[in-house]
Coordinates of C-alpha atoms in Angstrom, one line a residue:
Chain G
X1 CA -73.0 10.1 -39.6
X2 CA -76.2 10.2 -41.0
X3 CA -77.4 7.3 -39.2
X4 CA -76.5 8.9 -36.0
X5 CA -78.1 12.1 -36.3
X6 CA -81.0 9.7 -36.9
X7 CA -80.4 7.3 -34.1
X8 CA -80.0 10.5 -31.2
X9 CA -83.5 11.7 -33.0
X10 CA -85.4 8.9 -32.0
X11 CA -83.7 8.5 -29.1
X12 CA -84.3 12.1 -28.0
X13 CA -88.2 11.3 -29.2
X14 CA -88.6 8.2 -27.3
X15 CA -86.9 10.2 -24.1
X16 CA -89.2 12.6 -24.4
X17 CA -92.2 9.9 -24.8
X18 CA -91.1 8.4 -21.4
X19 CA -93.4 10.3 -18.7
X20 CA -91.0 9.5 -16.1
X21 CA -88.0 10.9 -17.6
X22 CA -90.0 14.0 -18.8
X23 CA -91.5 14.8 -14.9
X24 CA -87.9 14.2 -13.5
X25 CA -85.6 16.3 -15.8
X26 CA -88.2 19.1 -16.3
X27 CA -91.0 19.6 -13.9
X28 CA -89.3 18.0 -11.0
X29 CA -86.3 20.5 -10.9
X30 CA -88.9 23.7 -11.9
X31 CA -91.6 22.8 -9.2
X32 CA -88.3 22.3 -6.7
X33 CA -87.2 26.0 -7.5
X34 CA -90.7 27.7 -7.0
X35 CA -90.7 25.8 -3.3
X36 CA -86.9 27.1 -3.1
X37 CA -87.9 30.7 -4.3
X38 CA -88.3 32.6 -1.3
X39 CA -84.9 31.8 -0.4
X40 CA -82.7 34.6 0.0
X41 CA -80.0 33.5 -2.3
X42 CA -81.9 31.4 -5.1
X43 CA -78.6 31.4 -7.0
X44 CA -77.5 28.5 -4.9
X45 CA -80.3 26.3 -6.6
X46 CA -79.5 26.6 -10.1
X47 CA -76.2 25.0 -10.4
X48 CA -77.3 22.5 -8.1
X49 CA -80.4 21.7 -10.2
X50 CA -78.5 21.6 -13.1
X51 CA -76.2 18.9 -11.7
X52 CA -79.5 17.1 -10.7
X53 CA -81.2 16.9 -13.9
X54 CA -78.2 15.5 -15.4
X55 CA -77.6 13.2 -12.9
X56 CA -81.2 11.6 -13.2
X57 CA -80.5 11.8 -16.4
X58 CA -77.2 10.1 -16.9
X59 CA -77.2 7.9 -13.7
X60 CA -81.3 6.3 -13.3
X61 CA -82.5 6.9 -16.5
X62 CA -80.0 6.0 -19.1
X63 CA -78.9 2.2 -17.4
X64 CA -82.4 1.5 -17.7
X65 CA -82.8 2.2 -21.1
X66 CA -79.5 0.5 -22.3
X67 CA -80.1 -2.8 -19.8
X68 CA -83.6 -2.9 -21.8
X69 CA -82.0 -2.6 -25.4
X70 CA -79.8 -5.4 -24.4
X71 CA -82.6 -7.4 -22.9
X72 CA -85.3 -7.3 -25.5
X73 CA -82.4 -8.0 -28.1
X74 CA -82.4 -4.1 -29.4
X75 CA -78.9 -4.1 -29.8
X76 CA -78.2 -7.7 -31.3
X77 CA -80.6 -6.4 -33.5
X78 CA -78.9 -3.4 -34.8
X79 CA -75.3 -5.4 -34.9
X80 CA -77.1 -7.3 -38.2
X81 CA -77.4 -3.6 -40.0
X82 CA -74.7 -1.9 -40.9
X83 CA -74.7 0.7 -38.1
X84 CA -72.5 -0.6 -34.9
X85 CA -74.4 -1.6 -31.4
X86 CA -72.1 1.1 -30.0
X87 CA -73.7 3.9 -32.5
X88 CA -77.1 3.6 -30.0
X89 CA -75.3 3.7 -27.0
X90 CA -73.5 7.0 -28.2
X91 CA -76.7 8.0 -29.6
X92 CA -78.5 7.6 -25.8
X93 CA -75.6 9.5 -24.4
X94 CA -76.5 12.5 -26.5
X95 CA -79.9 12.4 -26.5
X96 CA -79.3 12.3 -22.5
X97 CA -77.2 15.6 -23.2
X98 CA -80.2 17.0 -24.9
X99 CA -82.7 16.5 -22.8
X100 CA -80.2 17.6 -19.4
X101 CA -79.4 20.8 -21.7
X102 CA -83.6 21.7 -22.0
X103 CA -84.3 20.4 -18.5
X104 CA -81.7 23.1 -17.4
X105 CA -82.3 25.9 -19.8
X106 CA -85.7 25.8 -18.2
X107 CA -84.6 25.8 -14.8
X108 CA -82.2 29.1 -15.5
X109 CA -84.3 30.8 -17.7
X110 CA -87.2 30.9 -14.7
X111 CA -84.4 31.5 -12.2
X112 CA -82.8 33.9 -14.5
X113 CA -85.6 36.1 -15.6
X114 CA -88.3 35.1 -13.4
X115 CA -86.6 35.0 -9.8
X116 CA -83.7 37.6 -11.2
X117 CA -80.9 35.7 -10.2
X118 CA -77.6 37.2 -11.6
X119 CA -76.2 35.8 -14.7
X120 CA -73.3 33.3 -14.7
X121 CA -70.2 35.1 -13.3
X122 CA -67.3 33.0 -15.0
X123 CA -69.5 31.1 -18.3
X124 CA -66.8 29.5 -19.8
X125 CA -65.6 27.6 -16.6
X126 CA -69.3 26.8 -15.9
X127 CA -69.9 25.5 -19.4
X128 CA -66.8 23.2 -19.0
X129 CA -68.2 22.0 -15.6
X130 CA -71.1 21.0 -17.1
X131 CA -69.7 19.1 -20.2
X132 CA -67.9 17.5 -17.7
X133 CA -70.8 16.5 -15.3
X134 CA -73.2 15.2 -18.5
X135 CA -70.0 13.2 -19.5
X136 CA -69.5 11.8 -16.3
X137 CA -73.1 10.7 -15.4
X138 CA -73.7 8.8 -18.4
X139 CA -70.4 7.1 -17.9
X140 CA -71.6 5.9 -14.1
X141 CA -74.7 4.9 -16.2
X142 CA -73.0 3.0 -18.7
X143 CA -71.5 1.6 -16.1
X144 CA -74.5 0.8 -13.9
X145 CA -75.8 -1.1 -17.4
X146 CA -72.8 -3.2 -17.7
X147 CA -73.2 -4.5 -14.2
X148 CA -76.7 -5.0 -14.2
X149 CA -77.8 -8.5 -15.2
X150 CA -81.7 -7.4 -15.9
X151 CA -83.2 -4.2 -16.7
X152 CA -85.6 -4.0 -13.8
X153 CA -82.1 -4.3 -12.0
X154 CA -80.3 -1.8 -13.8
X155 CA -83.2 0.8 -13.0
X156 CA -83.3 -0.1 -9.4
X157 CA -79.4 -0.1 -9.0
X158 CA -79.8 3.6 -11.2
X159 CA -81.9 4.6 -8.6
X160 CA -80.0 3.5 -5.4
X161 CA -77.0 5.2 -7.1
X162 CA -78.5 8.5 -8.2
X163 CA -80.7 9.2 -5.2
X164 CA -78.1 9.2 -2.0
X165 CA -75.7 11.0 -4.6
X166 CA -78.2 14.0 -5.5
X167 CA -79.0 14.3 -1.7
X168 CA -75.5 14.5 -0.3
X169 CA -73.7 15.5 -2.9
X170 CA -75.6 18.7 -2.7
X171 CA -77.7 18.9 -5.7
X172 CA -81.3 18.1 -4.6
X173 CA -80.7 20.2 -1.3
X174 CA -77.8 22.5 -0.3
X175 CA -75.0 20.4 1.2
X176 CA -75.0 23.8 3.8
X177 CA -78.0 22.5 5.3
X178 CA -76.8 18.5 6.3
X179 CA -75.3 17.5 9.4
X180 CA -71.5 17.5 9.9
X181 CA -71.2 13.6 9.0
X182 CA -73.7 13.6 6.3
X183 CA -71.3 16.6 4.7
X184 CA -68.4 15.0 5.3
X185 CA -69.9 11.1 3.2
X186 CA -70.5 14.0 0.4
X187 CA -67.3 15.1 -0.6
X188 CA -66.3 11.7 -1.5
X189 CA -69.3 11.3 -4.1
X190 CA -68.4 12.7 -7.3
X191 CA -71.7 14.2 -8.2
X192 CA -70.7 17.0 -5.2
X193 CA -67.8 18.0 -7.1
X194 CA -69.8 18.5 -10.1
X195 CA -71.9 21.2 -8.2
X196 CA -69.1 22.8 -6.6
X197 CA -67.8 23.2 -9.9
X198 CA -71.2 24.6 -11.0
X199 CA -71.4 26.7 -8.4
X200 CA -68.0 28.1 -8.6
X201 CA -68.7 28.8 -12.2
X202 CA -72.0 30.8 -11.3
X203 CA -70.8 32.5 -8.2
X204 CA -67.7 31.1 -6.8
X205 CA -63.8 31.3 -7.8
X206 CA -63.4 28.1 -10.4
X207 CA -60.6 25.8 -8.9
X208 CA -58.5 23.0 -10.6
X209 CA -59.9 20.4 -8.5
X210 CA -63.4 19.7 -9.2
X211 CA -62.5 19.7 -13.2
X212 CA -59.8 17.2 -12.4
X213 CA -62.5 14.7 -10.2
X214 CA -64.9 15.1 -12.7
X215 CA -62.7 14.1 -15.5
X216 CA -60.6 11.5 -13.7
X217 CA -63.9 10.0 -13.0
X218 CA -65.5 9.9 -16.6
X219 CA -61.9 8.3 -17.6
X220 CA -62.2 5.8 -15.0
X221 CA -65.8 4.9 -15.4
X222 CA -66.0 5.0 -19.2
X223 CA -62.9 2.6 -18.9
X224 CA -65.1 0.5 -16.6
X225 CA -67.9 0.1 -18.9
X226 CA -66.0 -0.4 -21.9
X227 CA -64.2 -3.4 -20.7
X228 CA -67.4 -4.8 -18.6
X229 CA -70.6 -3.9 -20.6
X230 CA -72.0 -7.3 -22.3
X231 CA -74.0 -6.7 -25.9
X232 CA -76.2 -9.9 -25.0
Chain P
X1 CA -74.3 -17.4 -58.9
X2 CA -73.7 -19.1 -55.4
X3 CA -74.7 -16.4 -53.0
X4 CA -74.1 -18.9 -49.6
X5 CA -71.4 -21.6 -49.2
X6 CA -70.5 -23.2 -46.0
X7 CA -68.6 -25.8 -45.4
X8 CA -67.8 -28.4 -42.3
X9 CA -69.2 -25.7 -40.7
X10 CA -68.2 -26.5 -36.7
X11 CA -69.6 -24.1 -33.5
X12 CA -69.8 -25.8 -29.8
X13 CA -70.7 -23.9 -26.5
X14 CA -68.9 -24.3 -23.3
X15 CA -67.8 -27.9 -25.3
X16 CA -70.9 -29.0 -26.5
X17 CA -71.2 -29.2 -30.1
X18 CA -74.2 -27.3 -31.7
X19 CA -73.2 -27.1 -35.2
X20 CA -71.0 -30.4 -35.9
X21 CA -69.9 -30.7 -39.6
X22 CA -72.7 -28.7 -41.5
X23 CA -72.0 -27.9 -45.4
X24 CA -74.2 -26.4 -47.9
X25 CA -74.9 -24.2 -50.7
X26 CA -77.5 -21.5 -51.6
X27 CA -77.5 -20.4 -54.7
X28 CA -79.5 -16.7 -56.1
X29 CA -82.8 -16.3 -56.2
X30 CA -83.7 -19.8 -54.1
X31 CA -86.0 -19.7 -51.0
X32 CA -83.6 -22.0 -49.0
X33 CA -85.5 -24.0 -45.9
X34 CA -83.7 -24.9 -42.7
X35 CA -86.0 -27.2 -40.7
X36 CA -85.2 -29.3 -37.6
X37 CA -86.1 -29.7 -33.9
X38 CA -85.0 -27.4 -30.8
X39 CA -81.2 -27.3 -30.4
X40 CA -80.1 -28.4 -34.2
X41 CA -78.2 -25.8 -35.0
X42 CA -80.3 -23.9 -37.2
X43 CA -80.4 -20.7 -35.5
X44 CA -76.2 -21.2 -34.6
X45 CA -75.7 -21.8 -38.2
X46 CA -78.1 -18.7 -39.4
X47 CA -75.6 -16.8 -36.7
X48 CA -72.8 -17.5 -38.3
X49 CA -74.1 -16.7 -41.9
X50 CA -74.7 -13.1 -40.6
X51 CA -71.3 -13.0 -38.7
X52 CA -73.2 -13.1 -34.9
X53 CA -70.9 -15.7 -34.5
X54 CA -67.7 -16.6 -35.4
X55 CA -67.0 -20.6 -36.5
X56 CA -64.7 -22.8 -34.6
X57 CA -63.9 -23.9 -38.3
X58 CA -65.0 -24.5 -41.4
X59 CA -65.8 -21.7 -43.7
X60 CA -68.8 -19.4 -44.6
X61 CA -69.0 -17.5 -48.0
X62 CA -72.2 -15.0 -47.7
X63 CA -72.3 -13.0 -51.1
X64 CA -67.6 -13.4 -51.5
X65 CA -67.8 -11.9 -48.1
X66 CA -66.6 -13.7 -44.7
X67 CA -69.5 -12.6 -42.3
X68 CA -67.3 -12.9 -39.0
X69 CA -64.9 -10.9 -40.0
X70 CA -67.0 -8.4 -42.6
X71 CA -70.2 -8.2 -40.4
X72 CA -71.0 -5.2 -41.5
X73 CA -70.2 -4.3 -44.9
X74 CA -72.4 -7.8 -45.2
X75 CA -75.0 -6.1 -43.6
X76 CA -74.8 -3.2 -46.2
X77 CA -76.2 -6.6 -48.8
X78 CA -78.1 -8.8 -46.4
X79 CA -81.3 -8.5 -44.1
X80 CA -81.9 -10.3 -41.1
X81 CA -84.9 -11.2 -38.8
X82 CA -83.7 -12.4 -35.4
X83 CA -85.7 -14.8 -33.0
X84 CA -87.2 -12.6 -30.3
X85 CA -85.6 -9.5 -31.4
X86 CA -87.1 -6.4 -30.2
X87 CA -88.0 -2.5 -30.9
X88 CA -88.1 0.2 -28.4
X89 CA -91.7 -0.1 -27.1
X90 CA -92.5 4.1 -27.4
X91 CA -91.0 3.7 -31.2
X92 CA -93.6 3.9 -33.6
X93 CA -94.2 1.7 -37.0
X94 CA -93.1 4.6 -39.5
X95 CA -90.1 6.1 -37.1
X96 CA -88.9 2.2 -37.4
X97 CA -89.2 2.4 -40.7
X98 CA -87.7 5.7 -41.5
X99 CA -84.5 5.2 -38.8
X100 CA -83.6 1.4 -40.1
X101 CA -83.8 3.2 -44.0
X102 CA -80.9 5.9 -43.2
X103 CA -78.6 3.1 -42.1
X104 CA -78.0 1.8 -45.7
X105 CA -76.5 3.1 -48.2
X106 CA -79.1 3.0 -50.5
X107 CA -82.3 1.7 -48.9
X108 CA -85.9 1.5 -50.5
X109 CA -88.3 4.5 -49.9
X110 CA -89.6 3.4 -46.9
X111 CA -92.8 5.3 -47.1
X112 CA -93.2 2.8 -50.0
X113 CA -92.1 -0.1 -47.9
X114 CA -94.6 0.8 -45.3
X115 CA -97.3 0.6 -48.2
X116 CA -96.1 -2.1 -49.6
X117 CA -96.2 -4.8 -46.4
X118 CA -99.5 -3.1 -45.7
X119 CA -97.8 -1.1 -42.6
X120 CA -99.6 2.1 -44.0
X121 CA -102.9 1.8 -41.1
X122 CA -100.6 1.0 -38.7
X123 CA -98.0 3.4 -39.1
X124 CA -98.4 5.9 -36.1
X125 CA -98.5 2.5 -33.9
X126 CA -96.0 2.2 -31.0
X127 CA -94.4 -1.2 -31.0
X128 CA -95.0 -2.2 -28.0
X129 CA -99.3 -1.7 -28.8
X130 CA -98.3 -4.4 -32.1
X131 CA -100.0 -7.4 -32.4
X132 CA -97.9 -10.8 -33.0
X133 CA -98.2 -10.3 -36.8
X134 CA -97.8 -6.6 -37.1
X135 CA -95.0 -7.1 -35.3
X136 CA -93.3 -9.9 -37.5
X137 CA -94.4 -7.7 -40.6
X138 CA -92.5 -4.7 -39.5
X139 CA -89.7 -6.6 -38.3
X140 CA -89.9 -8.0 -42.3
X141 CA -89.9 -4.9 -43.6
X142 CA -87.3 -3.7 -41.5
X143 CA -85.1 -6.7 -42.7
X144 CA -85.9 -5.3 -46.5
X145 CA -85.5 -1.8 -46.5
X146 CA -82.1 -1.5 -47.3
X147 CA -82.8 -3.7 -50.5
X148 CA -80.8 -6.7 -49.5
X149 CA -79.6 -9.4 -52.0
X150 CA -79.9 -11.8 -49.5
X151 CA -82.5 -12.3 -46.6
X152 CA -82.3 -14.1 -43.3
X153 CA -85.4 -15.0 -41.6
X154 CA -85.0 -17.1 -38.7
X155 CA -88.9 -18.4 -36.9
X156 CA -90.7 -15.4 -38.7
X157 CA -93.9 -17.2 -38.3
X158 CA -93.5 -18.9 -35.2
X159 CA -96.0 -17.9 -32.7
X160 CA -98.7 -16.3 -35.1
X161 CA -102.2 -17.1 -35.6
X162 CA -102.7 -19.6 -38.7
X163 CA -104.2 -16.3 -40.6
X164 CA -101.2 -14.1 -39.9
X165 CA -99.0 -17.0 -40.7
X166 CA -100.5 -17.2 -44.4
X167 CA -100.6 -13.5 -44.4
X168 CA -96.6 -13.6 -43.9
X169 CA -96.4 -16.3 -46.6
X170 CA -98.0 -14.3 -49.0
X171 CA -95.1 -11.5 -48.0
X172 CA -92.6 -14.0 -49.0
X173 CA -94.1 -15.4 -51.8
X174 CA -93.3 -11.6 -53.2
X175 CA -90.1 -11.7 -52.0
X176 CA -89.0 -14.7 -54.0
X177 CA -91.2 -13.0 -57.5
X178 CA -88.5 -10.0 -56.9
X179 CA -85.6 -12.4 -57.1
X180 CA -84.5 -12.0 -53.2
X181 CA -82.4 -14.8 -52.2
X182 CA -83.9 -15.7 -48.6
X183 CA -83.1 -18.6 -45.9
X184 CA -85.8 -19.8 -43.7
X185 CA -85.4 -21.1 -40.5
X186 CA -88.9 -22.5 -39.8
X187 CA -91.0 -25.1 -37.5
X188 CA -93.7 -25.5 -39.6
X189 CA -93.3 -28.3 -42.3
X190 CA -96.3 -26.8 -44.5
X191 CA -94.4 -23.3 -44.7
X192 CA -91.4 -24.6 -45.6
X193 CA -93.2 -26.8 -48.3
X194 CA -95.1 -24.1 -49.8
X195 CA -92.3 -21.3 -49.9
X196 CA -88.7 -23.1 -50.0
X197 CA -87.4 -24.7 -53.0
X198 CA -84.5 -26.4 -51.4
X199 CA -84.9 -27.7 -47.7
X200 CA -82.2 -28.6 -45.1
X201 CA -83.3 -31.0 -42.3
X202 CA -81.3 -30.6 -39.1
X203 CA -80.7 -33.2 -36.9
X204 CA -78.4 -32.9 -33.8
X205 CA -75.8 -30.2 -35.1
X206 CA -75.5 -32.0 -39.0
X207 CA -78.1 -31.7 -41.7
X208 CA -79.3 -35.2 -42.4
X209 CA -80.8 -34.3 -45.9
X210 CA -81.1 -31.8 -48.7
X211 CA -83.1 -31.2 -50.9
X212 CA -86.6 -30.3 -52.8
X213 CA -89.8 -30.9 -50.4
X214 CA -90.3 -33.0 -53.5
X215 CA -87.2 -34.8 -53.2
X216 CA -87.1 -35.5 -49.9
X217 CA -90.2 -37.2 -49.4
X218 CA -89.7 -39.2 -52.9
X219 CA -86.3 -40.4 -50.9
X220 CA -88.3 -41.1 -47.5
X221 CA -91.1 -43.0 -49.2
X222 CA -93.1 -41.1 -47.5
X223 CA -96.0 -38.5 -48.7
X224 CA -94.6 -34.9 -47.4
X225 CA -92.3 -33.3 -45.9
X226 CA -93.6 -33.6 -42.6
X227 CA -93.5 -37.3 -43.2
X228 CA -90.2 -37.0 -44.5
X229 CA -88.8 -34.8 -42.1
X230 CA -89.8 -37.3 -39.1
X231 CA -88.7 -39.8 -40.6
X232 CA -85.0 -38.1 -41.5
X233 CA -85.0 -37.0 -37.9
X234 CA -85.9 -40.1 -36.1
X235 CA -83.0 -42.0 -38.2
X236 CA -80.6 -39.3 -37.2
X237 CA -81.6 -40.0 -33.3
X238 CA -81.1 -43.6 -33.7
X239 CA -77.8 -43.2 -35.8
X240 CA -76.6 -41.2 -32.6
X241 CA -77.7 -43.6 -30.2
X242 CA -75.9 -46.4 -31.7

């Protein structure tokens, strides 16, 4: 245990020594909600920012960093210690949490207090949404690394995954705003569940269903990973 | 006390034998060499000791433990330097230092160890801004902070400039005056003369002599162990070729 509070740590710290990650998670998001603020309902953009960070988060950032551990021999190196390989890959998925939890709290608080949105209506279902989403990202990341024979691949196959997926699923823009057969590719991309589930959390009447895709997919994915992802 | 014992050690990839028959013993304290040319088996056999890799057959004894199948309550007892083995590049020397320390159960201080292996100018360092050598002597330190009875370093020097090599000599040298038990997998004929006091020349997946530097140039009739060690090699070829 204490060499997982250790490894999440310097994971979190090397996270937040990676300029990319930094500008994506946090000032990407915050500079997106000033341009947004005029809007009439800037309620829309939180939940949907919120599913973004994480997504850039769990699904471009974290493949990267696991494909690299396994390239530069990070991981062989760390199955000679007495701490498992697996301990670092658990320790990326919380740092990832970490980070997506201060990106957003960011994001809300400005939204929140600055642009007086209304408080969450229904917390508890939004809280659950969002454990959900972090969980599934990482595990489309995880599985994004375990495909990936290089890491310059797993960052570019990140990318190609996370950027149609925050554009149609509704999380960099309102899905409102897409044309009919755009909309329509969304609702079969997970991520758009995830901000439908937000969303209904914040605003809406929380359903079954997006809970149910969101978890069916971690299951799924995490599955995936697990029986694909090579140490070396 | 024997602290390594393999025996008829056997390992092949995709059918091709890389380890073919390899016993040998290391007993405490010794600085144990394992010479030989690209593709002997030295770095398959090192694999094994630290349970990387599991045998075909034969057995391996690393301190009463079976590495394979104890990999990691071995690596509560034994440090390891991999070939090529790498940190995050934003981590820094002391971070290193300090996270590899909270994995054992009970490691060096490692604000000593950072002192100690001369780490303490370098400490705020990323590892990816390290030199060759800084590199090497962190990845040393990092295979001795959780006080190990036993240390595995495979090609620690290989790759550094002839001062950082003797630099990292001297390292050892201190290693062996505390009593650590340590295998060396090495290129260099001169390091493995002036640190190991038992060497194993490797030859196409079997070790084709053991022995003191000493020893095995007294048995070549030649003058050192480089001597020696082409001479033990180029018999071993020609053994296999007839």
């Amino acid at each position: 245990m204490k060499a997982f509070a250790h490894l999440t740590a310097t994971e979190l710290r090397l996270l937040s020594r990676d300029p990319g990650a930094l500008f994506f998670m946090i000032a990407f998001p915050l500079m997106l909600l000033v341009l947004n603020s005029g809007n009439d309902r800037v309620e829309i953009f939180l939940p949907s920012y919120m599913a973004m960070i994480l997504a850039i988060g769990g699904i471009s950032v974290l493949p990267g960093i696991v494909a690299t551990y396994r390239e530069r021999k990070v991981l062989r190196r760390l199955a000679v210690t007495p701490v498992a390989p697996v301990a670092l890959l658990a320790a990326q998925f919380a740092a990832q949490v970490v980070m997506g939890v201060a990106g957003s709290a960011i994001v809300v608080g400005v939204g929140v207090f600055g642009y007086d949105v209304e408080p969450p209506a229904h917390p508890l279902p939004l809280l659950l949404a969002y454990a959900l989403c972090s969980a599934m990202v990482c595990a489309i990341g995880f599985v994004v690394a375990a495909l990936a024979p290089r890491a310059r691949t797993a960052e570019l196959f990140g990318l190609l995954i996370m950027f149609p997926m925050i554009f149609l699923g509704g999380a960099a823009i309102p899905r409102e705003g897409l044309p009919e057969e755009l909309r329509r590719m969304g609702e079969y991309l997970p991520l758009t569940h995830a901000v439908t589930g937000l969303r209904d959390g914040w605003f809406g009447t929380p359903a079954a269903m997006p809970f149910l895709v969101l978890a069916g997919v971690t299951v799924v994915c995490t599955a995936a990973a697990a029986a694909l992802f090579r140490w070396e | 006390m024997t602290v390594i014992e393999v025996t008829e050690l056997r390992k092949a990839y995709h059918g091709t034998p890389a380890v073919d028959g390899v016993s040998f013993t290391v007993e405490q304290g010794e600085t144990f060499g394992v010479v030989g040319h690209n593709g002997a088996g030295k770095t398959t056999t090192v694999e094994c000791l630290i349970g990387l890799r599991r045998p075909d057959s034969g057995t391996v004894r690393v301190l009463g433990m079976e590495p394979a199948r104890q990999r990691r309550a071995l690596a509560q007892r034994v440090g390891a330097q991999l070939q090529e083995s790498e940190l995050p590049a934003r981590l820094k020397v002391a971070e290193a230092l300090r996270l590899y320390a909270a994995f054992y159960r009970e490691p060096d201080d490692w604000r000593a160890v950072l002192q100690r292996w001369g780490l303490g100018p370098i400490r705020g360092k990323s590892f990816g801004d390290l030199s060759g050598g800084q590199k090497q002597r962190l990845q040393l330190a990092l295979a001795l902070v959780g006080r190990p009875e036993l240390v595995v370093l495979d090609e620690l020097t290989t790759g550094l400039d002839p001062v950082a090599r003797r630099e990292t000599w001297a390292l050892i040298g201190g290693l062996k005056a505390a009593g650590t038990t340590a295998v060396l997998v090495t290129h260099y004929m001169e390091e493995a003369e002036a640190l190991c006091d038992r060497v194993a020349v490797f030859a196409r997946g079997r070790i084709a002599a053991v022995g003191t530097p000493r020893e095995l140039a007294e048995r070549t009739g030649t003058g050192s162990l480089e001597q020696a060690y082409l001479a033990l090699v180029e018999s071993a070829m020609r053994e296999e070729a007839r």
